[in-house]
XYZ file of C-alpha atoms in Angstrom:
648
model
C -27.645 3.984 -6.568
C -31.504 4.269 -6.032
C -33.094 6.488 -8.661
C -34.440 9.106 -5.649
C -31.042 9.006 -4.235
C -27.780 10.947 -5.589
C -24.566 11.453 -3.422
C -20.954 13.088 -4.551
C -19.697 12.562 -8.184
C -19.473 16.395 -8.036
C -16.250 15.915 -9.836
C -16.702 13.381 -12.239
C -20.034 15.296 -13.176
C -18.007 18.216 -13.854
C -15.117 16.231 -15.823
C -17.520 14.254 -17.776
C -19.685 17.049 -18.515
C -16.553 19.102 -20.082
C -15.310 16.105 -21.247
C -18.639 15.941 -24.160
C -18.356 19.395 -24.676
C -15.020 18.938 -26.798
C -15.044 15.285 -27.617
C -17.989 13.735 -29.592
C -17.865 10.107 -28.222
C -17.205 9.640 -24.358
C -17.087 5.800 -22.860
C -17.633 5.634 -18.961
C -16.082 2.102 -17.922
C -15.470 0.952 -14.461
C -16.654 -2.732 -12.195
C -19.761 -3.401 -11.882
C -22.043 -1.637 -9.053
C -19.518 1.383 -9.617
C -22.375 3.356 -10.789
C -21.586 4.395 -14.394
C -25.140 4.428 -15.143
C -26.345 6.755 -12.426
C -23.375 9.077 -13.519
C -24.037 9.054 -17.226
C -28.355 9.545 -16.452
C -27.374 12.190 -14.406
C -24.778 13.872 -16.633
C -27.950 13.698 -19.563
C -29.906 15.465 -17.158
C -27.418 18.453 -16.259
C -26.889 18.796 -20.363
C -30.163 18.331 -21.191
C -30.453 22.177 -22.133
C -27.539 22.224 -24.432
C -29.195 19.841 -26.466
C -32.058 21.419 -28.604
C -32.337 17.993 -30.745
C -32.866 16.253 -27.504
C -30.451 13.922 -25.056
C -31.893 10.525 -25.770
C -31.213 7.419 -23.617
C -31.413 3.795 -24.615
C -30.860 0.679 -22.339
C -28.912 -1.816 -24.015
C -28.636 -4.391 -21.260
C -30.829 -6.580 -23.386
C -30.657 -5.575 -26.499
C -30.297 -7.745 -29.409
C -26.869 -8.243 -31.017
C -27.346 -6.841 -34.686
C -26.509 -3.831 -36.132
C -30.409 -3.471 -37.629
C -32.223 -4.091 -34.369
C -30.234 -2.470 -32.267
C -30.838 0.841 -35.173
C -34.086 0.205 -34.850
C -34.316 0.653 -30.532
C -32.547 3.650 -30.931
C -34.888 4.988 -33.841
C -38.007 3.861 -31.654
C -36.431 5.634 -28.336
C -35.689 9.048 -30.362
C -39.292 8.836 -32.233
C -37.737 8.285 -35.824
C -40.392 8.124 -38.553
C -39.582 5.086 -40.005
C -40.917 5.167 -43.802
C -41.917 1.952 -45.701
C -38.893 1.154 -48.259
C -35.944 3.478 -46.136
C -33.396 1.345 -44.224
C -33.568 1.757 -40.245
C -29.856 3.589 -40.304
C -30.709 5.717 -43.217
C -34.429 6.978 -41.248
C -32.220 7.461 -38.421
C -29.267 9.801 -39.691
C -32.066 11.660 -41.020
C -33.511 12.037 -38.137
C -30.760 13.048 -36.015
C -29.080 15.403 -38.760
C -31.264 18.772 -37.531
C -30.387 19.495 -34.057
C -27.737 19.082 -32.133
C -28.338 15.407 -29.958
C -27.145 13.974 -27.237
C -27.434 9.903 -26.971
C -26.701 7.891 -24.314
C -25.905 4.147 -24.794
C -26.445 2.716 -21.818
C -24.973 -0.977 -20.488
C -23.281 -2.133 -23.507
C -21.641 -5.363 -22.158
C -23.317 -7.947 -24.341
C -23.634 -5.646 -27.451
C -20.135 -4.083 -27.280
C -18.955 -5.218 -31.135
C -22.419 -3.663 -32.341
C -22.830 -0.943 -30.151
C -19.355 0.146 -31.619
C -20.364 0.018 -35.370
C -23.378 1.788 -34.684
C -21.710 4.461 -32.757
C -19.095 4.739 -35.410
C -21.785 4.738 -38.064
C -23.453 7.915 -36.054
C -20.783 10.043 -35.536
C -19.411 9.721 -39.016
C -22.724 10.681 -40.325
C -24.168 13.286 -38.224
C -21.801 16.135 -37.572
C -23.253 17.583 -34.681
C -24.231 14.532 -33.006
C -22.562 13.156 -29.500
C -22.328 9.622 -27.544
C -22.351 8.769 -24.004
C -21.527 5.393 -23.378
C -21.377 3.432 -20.045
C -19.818 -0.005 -20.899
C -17.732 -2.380 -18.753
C -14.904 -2.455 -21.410
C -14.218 0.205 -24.503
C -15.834 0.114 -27.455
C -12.501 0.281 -29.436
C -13.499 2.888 -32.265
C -10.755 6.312 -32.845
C -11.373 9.133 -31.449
C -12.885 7.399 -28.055
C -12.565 8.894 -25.253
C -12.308 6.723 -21.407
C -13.342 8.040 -18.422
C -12.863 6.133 -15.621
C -15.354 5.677 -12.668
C -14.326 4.544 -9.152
C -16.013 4.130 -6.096
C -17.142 7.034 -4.199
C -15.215 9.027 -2.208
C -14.889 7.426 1.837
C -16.786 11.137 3.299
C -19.837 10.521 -0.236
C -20.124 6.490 0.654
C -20.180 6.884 4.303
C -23.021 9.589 3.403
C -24.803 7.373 0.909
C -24.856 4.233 3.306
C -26.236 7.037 6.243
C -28.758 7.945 4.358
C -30.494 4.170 2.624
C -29.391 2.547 6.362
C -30.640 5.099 8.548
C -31.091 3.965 12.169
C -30.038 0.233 11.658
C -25.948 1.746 11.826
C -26.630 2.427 15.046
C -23.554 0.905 17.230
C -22.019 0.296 13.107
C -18.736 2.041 11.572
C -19.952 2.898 8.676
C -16.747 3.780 7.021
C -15.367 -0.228 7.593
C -18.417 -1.249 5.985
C -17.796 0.833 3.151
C -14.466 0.017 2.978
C -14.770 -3.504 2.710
C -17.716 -2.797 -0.085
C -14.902 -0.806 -2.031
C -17.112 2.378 -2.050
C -19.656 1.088 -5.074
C -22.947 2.706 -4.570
C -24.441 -0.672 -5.604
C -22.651 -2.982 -3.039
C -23.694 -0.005 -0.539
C -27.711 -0.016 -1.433
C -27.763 -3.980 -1.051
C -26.025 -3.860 2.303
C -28.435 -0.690 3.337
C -31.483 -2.541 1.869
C -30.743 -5.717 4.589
C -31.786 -5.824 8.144
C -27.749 -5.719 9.315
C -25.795 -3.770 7.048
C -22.625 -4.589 9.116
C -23.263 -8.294 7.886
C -25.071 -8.353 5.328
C -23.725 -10.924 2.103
C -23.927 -8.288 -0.956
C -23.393 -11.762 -2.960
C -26.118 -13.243 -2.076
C -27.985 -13.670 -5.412
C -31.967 -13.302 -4.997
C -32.588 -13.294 -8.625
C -30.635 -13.650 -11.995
C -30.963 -9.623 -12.565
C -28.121 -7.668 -12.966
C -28.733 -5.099 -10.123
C -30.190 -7.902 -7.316
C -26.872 -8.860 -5.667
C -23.155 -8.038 -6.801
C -23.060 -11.576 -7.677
C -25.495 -11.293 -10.153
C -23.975 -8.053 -11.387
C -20.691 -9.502 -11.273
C -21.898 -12.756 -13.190
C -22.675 -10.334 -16.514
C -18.663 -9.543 -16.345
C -18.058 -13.293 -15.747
C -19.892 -14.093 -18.787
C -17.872 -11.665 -21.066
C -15.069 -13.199 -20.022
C -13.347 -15.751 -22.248
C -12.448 -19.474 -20.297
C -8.588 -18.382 -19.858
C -10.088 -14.717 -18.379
C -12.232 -16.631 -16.301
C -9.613 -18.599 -15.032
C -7.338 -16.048 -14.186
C -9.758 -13.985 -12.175
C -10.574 -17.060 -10.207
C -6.904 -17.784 -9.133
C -5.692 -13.848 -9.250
C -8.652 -13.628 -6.189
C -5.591 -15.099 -4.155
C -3.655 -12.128 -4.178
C -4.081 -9.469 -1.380
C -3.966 -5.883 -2.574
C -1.577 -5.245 -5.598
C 0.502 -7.565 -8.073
C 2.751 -7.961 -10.493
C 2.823 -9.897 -13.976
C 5.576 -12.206 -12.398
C 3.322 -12.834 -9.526
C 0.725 -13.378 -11.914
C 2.622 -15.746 -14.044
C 4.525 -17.712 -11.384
C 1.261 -18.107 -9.592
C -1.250 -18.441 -11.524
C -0.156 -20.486 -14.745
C -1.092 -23.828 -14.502
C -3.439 -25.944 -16.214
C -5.510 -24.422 -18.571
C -3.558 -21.499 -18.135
C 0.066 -21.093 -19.809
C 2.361 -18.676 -18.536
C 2.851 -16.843 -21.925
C -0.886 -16.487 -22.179
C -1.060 -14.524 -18.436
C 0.080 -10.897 -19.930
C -2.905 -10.655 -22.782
C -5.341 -12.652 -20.220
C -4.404 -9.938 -17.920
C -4.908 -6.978 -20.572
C -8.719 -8.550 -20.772
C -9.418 -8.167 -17.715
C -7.768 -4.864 -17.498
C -10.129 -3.954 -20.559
C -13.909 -5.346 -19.050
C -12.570 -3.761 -16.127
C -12.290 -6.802 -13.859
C -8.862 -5.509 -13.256
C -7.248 -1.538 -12.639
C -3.686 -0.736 -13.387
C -1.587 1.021 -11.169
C 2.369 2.242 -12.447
C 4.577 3.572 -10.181
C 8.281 3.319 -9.403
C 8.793 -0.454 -9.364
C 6.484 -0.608 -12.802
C 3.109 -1.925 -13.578
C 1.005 -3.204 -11.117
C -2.529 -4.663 -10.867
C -5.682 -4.670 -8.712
C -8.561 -6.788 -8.247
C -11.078 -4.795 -5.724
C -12.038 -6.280 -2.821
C -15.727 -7.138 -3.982
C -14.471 -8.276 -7.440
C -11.699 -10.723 -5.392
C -14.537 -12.168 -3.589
C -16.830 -13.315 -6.492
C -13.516 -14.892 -8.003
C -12.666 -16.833 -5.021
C -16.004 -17.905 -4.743
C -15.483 -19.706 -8.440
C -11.695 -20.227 -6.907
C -13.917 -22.232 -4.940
C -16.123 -24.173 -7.360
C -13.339 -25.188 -9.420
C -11.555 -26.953 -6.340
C -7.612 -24.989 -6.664
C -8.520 -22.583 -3.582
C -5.937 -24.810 -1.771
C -3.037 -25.176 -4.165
C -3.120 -21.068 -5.207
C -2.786 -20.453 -1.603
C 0.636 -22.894 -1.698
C 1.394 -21.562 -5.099
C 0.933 -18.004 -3.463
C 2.867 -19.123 -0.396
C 5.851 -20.317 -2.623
C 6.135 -17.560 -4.570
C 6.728 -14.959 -1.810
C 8.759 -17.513 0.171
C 11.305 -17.147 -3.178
C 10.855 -13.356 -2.936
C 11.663 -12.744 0.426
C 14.989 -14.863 -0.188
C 15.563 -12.677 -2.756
C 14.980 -9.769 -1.148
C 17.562 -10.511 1.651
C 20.016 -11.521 -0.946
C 19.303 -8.235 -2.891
C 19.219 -5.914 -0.007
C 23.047 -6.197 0.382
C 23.223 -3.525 -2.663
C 19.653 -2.638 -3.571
C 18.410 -1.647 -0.308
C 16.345 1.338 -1.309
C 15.130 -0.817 -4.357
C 13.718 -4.209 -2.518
C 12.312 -1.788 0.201
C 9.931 -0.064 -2.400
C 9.179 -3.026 -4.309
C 8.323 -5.085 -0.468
C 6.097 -1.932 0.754
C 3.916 -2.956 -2.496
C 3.497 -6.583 -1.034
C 3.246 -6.061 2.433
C -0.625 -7.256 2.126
C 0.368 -10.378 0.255
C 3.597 -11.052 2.229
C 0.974 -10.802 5.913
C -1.550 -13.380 3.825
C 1.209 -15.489 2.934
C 2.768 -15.962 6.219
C -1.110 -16.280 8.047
C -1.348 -19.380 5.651
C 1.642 -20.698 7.006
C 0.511 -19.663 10.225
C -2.663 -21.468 10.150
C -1.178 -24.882 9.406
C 1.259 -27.057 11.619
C 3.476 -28.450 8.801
C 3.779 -25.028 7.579
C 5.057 -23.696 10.671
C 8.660 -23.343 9.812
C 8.261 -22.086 6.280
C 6.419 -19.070 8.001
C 9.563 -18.959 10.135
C 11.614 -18.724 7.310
C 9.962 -15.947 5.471
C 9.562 -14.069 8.507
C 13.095 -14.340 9.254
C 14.221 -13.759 5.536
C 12.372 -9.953 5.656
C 14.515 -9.241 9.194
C 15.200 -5.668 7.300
C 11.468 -4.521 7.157
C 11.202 -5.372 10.788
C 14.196 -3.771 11.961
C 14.586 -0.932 9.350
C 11.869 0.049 7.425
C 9.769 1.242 10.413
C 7.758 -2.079 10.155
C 8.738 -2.892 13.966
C 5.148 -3.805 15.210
C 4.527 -6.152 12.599
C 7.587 -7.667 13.013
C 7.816 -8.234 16.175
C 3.841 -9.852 16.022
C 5.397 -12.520 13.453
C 8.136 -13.257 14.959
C 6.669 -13.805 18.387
C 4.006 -15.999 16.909
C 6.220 -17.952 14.744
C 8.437 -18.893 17.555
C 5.514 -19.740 20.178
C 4.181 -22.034 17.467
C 7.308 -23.870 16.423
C 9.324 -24.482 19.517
C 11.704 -27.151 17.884
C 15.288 -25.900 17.457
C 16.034 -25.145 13.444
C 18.097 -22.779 11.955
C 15.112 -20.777 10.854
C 14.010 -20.629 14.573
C 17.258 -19.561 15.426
C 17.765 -16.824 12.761
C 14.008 -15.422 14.126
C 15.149 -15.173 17.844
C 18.108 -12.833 17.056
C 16.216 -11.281 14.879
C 13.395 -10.390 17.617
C 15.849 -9.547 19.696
C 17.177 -6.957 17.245
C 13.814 -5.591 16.699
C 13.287 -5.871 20.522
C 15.871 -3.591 21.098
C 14.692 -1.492 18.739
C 11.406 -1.246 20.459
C 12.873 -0.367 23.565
C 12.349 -3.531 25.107
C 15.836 -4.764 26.678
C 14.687 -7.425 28.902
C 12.956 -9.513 26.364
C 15.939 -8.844 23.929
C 17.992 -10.509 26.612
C 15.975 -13.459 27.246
C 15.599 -14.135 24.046
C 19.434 -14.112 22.858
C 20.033 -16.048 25.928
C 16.768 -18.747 24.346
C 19.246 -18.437 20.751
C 22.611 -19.448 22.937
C 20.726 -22.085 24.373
C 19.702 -23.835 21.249
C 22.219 -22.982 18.572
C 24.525 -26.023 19.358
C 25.827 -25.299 15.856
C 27.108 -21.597 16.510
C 25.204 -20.505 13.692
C 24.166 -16.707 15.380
C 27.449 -16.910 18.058
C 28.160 -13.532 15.936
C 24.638 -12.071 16.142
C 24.697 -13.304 19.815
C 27.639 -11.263 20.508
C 26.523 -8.099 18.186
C 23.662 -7.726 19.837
C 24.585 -8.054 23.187
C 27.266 -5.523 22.916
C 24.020 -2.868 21.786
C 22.318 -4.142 25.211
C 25.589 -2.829 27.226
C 26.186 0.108 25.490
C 22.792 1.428 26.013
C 23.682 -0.264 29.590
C 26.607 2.480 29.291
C 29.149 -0.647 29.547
C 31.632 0.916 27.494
C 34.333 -2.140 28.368
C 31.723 -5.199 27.789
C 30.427 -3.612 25.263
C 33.703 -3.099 23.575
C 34.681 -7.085 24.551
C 31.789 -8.217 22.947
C 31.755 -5.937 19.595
C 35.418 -6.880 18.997
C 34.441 -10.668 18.923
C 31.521 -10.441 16.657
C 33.584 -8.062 14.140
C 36.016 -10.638 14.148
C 33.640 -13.624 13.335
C 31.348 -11.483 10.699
C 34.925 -10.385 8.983
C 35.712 -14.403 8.759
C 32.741 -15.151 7.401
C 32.383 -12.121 4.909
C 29.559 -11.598 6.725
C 29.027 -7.269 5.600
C 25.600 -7.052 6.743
C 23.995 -7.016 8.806
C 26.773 -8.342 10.467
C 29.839 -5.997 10.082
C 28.680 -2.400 9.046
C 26.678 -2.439 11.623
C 28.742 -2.799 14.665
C 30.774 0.588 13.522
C 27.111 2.030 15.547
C 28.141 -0.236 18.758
C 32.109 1.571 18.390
C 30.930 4.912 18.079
C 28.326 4.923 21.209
C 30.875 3.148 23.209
C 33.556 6.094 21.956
C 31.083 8.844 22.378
C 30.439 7.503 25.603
C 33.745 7.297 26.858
C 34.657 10.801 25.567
C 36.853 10.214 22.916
C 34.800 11.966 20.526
C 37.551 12.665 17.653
C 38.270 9.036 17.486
C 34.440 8.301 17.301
C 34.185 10.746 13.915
C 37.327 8.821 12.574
C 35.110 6.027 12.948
C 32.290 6.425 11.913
C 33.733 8.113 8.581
C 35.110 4.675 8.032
C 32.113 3.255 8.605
C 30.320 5.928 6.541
C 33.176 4.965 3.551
C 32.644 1.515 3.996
C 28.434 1.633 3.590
C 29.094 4.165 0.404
C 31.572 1.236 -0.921
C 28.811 -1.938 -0.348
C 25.509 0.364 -1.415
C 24.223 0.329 2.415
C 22.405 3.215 2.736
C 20.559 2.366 5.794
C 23.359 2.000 8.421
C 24.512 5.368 6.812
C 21.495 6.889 8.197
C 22.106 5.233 11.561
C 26.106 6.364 11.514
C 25.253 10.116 10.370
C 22.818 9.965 13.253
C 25.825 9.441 15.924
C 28.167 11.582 13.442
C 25.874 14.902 14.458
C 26.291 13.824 18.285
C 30.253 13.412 17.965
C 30.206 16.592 15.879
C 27.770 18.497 18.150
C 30.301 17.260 21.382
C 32.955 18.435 19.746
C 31.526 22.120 19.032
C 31.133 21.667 15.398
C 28.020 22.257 14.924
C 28.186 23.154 10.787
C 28.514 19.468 10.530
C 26.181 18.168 13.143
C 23.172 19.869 11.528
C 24.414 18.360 7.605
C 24.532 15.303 9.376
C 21.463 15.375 11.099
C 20.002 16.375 7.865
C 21.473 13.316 6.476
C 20.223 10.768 8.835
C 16.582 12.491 8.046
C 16.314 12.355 4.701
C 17.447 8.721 4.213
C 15.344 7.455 7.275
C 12.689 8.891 5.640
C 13.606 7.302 2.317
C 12.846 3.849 4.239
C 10.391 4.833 6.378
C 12.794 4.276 9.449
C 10.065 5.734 11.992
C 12.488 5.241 15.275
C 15.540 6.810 13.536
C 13.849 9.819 12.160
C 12.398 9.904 15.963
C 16.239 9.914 17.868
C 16.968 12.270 14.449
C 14.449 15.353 15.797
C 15.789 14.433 18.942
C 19.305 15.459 18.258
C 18.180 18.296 16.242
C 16.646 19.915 19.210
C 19.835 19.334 21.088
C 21.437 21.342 18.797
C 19.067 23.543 18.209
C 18.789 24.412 22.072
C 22.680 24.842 22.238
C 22.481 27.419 19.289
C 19.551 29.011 21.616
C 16.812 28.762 18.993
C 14.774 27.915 21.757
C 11.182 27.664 19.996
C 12.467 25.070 17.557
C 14.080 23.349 20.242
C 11.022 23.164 22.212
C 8.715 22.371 19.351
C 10.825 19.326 18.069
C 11.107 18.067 21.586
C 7.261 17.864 21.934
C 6.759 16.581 18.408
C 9.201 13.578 18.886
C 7.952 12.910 22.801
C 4.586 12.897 20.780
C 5.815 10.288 18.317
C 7.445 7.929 20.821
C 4.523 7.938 23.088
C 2.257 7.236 19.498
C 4.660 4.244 18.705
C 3.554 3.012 22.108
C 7.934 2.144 22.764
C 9.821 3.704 25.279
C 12.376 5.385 23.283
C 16.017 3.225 22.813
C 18.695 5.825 22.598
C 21.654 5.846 23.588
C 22.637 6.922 27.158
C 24.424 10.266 25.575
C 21.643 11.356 23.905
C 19.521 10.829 26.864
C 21.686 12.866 29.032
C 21.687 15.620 26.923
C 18.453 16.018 26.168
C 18.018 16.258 29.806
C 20.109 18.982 29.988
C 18.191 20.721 27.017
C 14.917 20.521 28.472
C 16.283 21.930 31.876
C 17.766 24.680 30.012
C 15.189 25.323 27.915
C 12.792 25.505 30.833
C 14.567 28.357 32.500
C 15.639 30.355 29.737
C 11.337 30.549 28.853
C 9.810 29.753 31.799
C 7.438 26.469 32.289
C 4.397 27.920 31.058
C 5.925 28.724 27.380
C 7.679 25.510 26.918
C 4.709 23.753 27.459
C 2.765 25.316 25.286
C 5.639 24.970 23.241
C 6.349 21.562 23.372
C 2.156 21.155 23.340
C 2.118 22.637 19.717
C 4.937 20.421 18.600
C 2.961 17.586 19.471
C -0.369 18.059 17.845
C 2.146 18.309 14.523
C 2.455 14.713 12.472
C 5.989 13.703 11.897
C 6.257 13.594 8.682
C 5.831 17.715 9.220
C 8.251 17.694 11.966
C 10.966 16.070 9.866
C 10.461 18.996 7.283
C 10.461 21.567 10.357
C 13.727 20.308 11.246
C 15.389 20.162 7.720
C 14.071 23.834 7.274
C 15.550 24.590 11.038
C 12.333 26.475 11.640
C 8.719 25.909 12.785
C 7.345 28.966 11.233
């Protein structure tokens, strides 16, 4: 960040600040360009008054690498009197003993080894003494105390880049440009500093010094780095947002590179802060930011492997997803938070596939193997882009091609979209000579006429594909799921008692196999048979049911139909403001998914009836104000609105 020029790090000012005032050595790491410099001159400045031996601040970016002249900057920089005949370390304990001091050691990269001794040296010998130290990696010594810096803040970087750019943003985002600079103030001053800071190259090295380009600020990392470090941040630059150590080691071992050796090659780069570590609930995960990935695939580059880590990369979420769909038969809620993680790698993997004829089909395949996340896990856009494009660009009849077309038209009836879900099951009849989807064919077809509200074809054609699943031991998403076909066709007919039998079979049968998500989708229709039949106790635990667990997968449309049936019930128990507010919160949400909603024709009627009733019982003018406020509120609050059963 320019010297004249200071934005945010109101926080970390105040952190690092109390941070020194009850631990004697403090270590600022972070990437290079974060601005751990500007932080830790600034910090000096704020403290400068609690210092009555002074806050001293020494540049070590090219200092010499021995303990005796790097004593003798620091002795120079305080204003030591250095006698003939007493030792550099000795004149400068002495000189620091009197007052309280504050020292900053600033850029310790190259010197890190000596810049540690003498820092331990200095704090064992001056009591009162304490050390600010911005360094890409930790010094190591006890008693050391990391504080990490990030980027800035989106609102401080966006202010930052306004400020240094001034009227050459005009017609610019500034917030994309920031984002794709990861919020450093450094990568932010060199784009600012260029005639187009929408396109400026922030790697574009000018000079060899550290601060001229990220490149060249970058390179000092690159040069701490030992070969195998070096090598891994070149082929880790293939990875898209986070990743694991078996990513990492099924990836990126390979010459040079042994797979045992990925874990403490990772831990380096983790340390000179190439690397950040993120743990959540699938375990320990890694990032490279984006300006960090780029220098690495530019020596990715250089070293000639950009081609084979993209296969390597390909491969090794092609194995996953086939995994995944073998895993999500009993670890549903499991492979669904581990596959949010890699939803940026999975995209990259199948645009390589994408963007190469002979690859074509593999991208098929992985595409079709994730069929959950498309039609489950609210993922239903994405999805259906993949699928589309895989089929347009490989036309020839497989049996990946023909697993994707009944799996677009799953997620086509999802999305509301009933004539292309047609067309294309009729495309899958026409080229499966081999029967391999006759069941899917006939699953799928029986949704289409129940939501037709052709209870007897829909009942024909349900019957057949249970029978051919049940053959094949086929439990889902073949079986379970036609229980939902059963019940809409019972609710629809009337027989509402025999739909609950059902459906508690079917809601026995998913406890049994560990499918949680057609639970959600049978509790769903469970509160409509319930609600029919005047029970209304169990409707609303139901309903309540179907909520939670679609939001446990992110199911957008079924938490959608979800509010939809609590407002049914909530109108029939006449709490009409809830009623009204959930109806305009999930009309909201449909009409934000951009879908025409794909509900059964039950529910339809019946919210029909709601609205009407609703309508008279508060006049127009209230409902829509009503229904207005229940739209301006995000889902996500809506859902917890209707789990409450209030709005207040």
């Amino acid at each position: 960040m320019r010297a004249d020029v200071f934005v945010g790090r109101q926080t970390e000012l105040a952190e690092v600040s109390a941070l020194l005032s009850r631990a004697r050595h403090v270590t600022l790491t972070g990437t290079a360009g974060v601005g751990k410099t500007c932080l830790a001159l600034r910090v000096a400045r704020t403290l400068e008054d609690e210092f009555p031996g002074g806050v001293h601040v020494v540049d070590l970016s090219d200092a010499p690498a021995d303990l005796t002249s790097l004593a003798g900057m620091l002795a120079d920089v305080i204003g030591v009197d250095r006698r003939p005949g007493v030792p550099v370390l000795e004149a400068l304990v002495n000189g620091l003993v009197p007052r309280r001091s504050l020292i900053v050691l600033d850029t310790c990269d190259r010197v890190v080894g000596t810049a540690g001794i003498l820092t331990g040296l200095l704090l064992r010998s001056v009591e009162e003494l304490r050390i600010l130290v911005t360094s890409r990696q930790r010094l190591g010594l006890p008693g050391e105390h990391l504080y990490q810096v990030d980027g800035l803040r989106p609102d401080d970087a966006v202010e930052l880049l306004t400020i240094l750019a001034d009227r050459r943003l005009d017609g610019v985002e500034p917030a994309e440009i920031c984002g794709r600079l990861d919020n450093l103030p450094l990568a932010i001053e060199l784009a600012a500093a260029g005639p187009d800071p929408a396109t400026i190259d922030v790697f574009a090295a000018a000079d060899t010094r550290r601060h001229s380009s990220m490149r060249a600020a970058y390179g000092w990392s690159h040069e701490l780095c030992s070969p195998q470090e070096r090598l891994l941040w070149a082929r880790a630059s293939i990875f898209a947002g986070t990743f694991d150590l078996e990513a990492a080691e099924d990836v990126c071992a390979a010459d040079g590179l042994g797979a045992d050796e990925v874990l403490d090659t990772l831990l380096g780069l983790l340390d000179k802060s190439v690397l950040t570590r993120e743990e959540g609930e699938c375990g320990v995960r890694y990032r490279m930011p984006v300006t960090v990935r780029g220098f690495g695939a530019g020596w990715l580059d250089l070293l000639g492997e950009t081609g084979e880590m993209r296969r390597r990369h390909r491969d090794h979420f092609l194995a996953l997803s086939a995994r995944a769909e073998v895993g999500w038969q009993c670890q549903q809620l499991e492979w669904y938070r581990r596959l949010v993680l890699e939803c940026a790698n999975v995209r990259q993997a199948i645009e390589y596939c994408y963007s190469r004829p002979e690859e074509h089909r593999k991208g098929l395949d992985l595409v079709g193997n994730l069929w959950f996340l498309w039609a489950c896990c609210g993922m239903h856009a994405p999805g259906d882009n993949f699928l589309q494009q895989g089929l347009d660009l490989d036309p020839t009849p497989s049996p990946e091609r023909i697993k994707a077309l009944w799996v677009h038209a799953w997620v086509s009836i999802q999305r509301g979209d009933l004539v292309r879900a047609e067309r294309t099951l009729a495309a899958c009849v026409a080229e499966d000579s081999q029967g391999y989807a006759t069941a899917y064919v006939s699953q799928f077809q029986a949704h289409l006429a129940v939501l037709r509200g052709d209870v007897g074809e829909a009942l024909r054609l349900i019957r057949n594909a249970r029978v051919r699943h049940r053959s094949t031991g086929n439990v889902f998403p073949g079986f379970l799921p036609t229980y939902t076909v059963v019940a809409t066709a019972m609710i629809l007919a009337g027989n509402h008692g025999q739909a609950v039998s059902v459906l508690q079979e079917g809601r026995d049968l998913c406890d049994s196999c560990g499918d949680q998500w057609t639970l959600i989708r049978l509790d769903l229709l469970l509160a409509l048979a319930e609600h029919l039949l005047g029970n209304t106790a169990e409707a609303v635990v139901a309903t309540h049911d179907s909520l939670r667990g679609a939001r446990l997968f992110g199911d957008t449309f079924s938490m959608l139909e979800a509010l939809e049936v609590s407002a049914v019930i909530a109108e029939a128990g006449v709490d009409d403001a809830l009623a009204a507010l959930l109806l305009g919160a999930s009309y909201a949400a449909w009409t934000r998914a951009e879908v025409p909603p794909s509900r059964s024709p039950m529910l339809t009627s019946l919210l029909r009836t709601a609205k009407l009733r609703l309508r008279g019982r508060m006049g127009r003018a209230e409902f829509e104000r009503l229904t207005g406020l229940g739209a301006s509120t995000t889902l996500e609050t809506a859902v917890e609105h209707a789990l409450r059963e209030t709005f207040s």
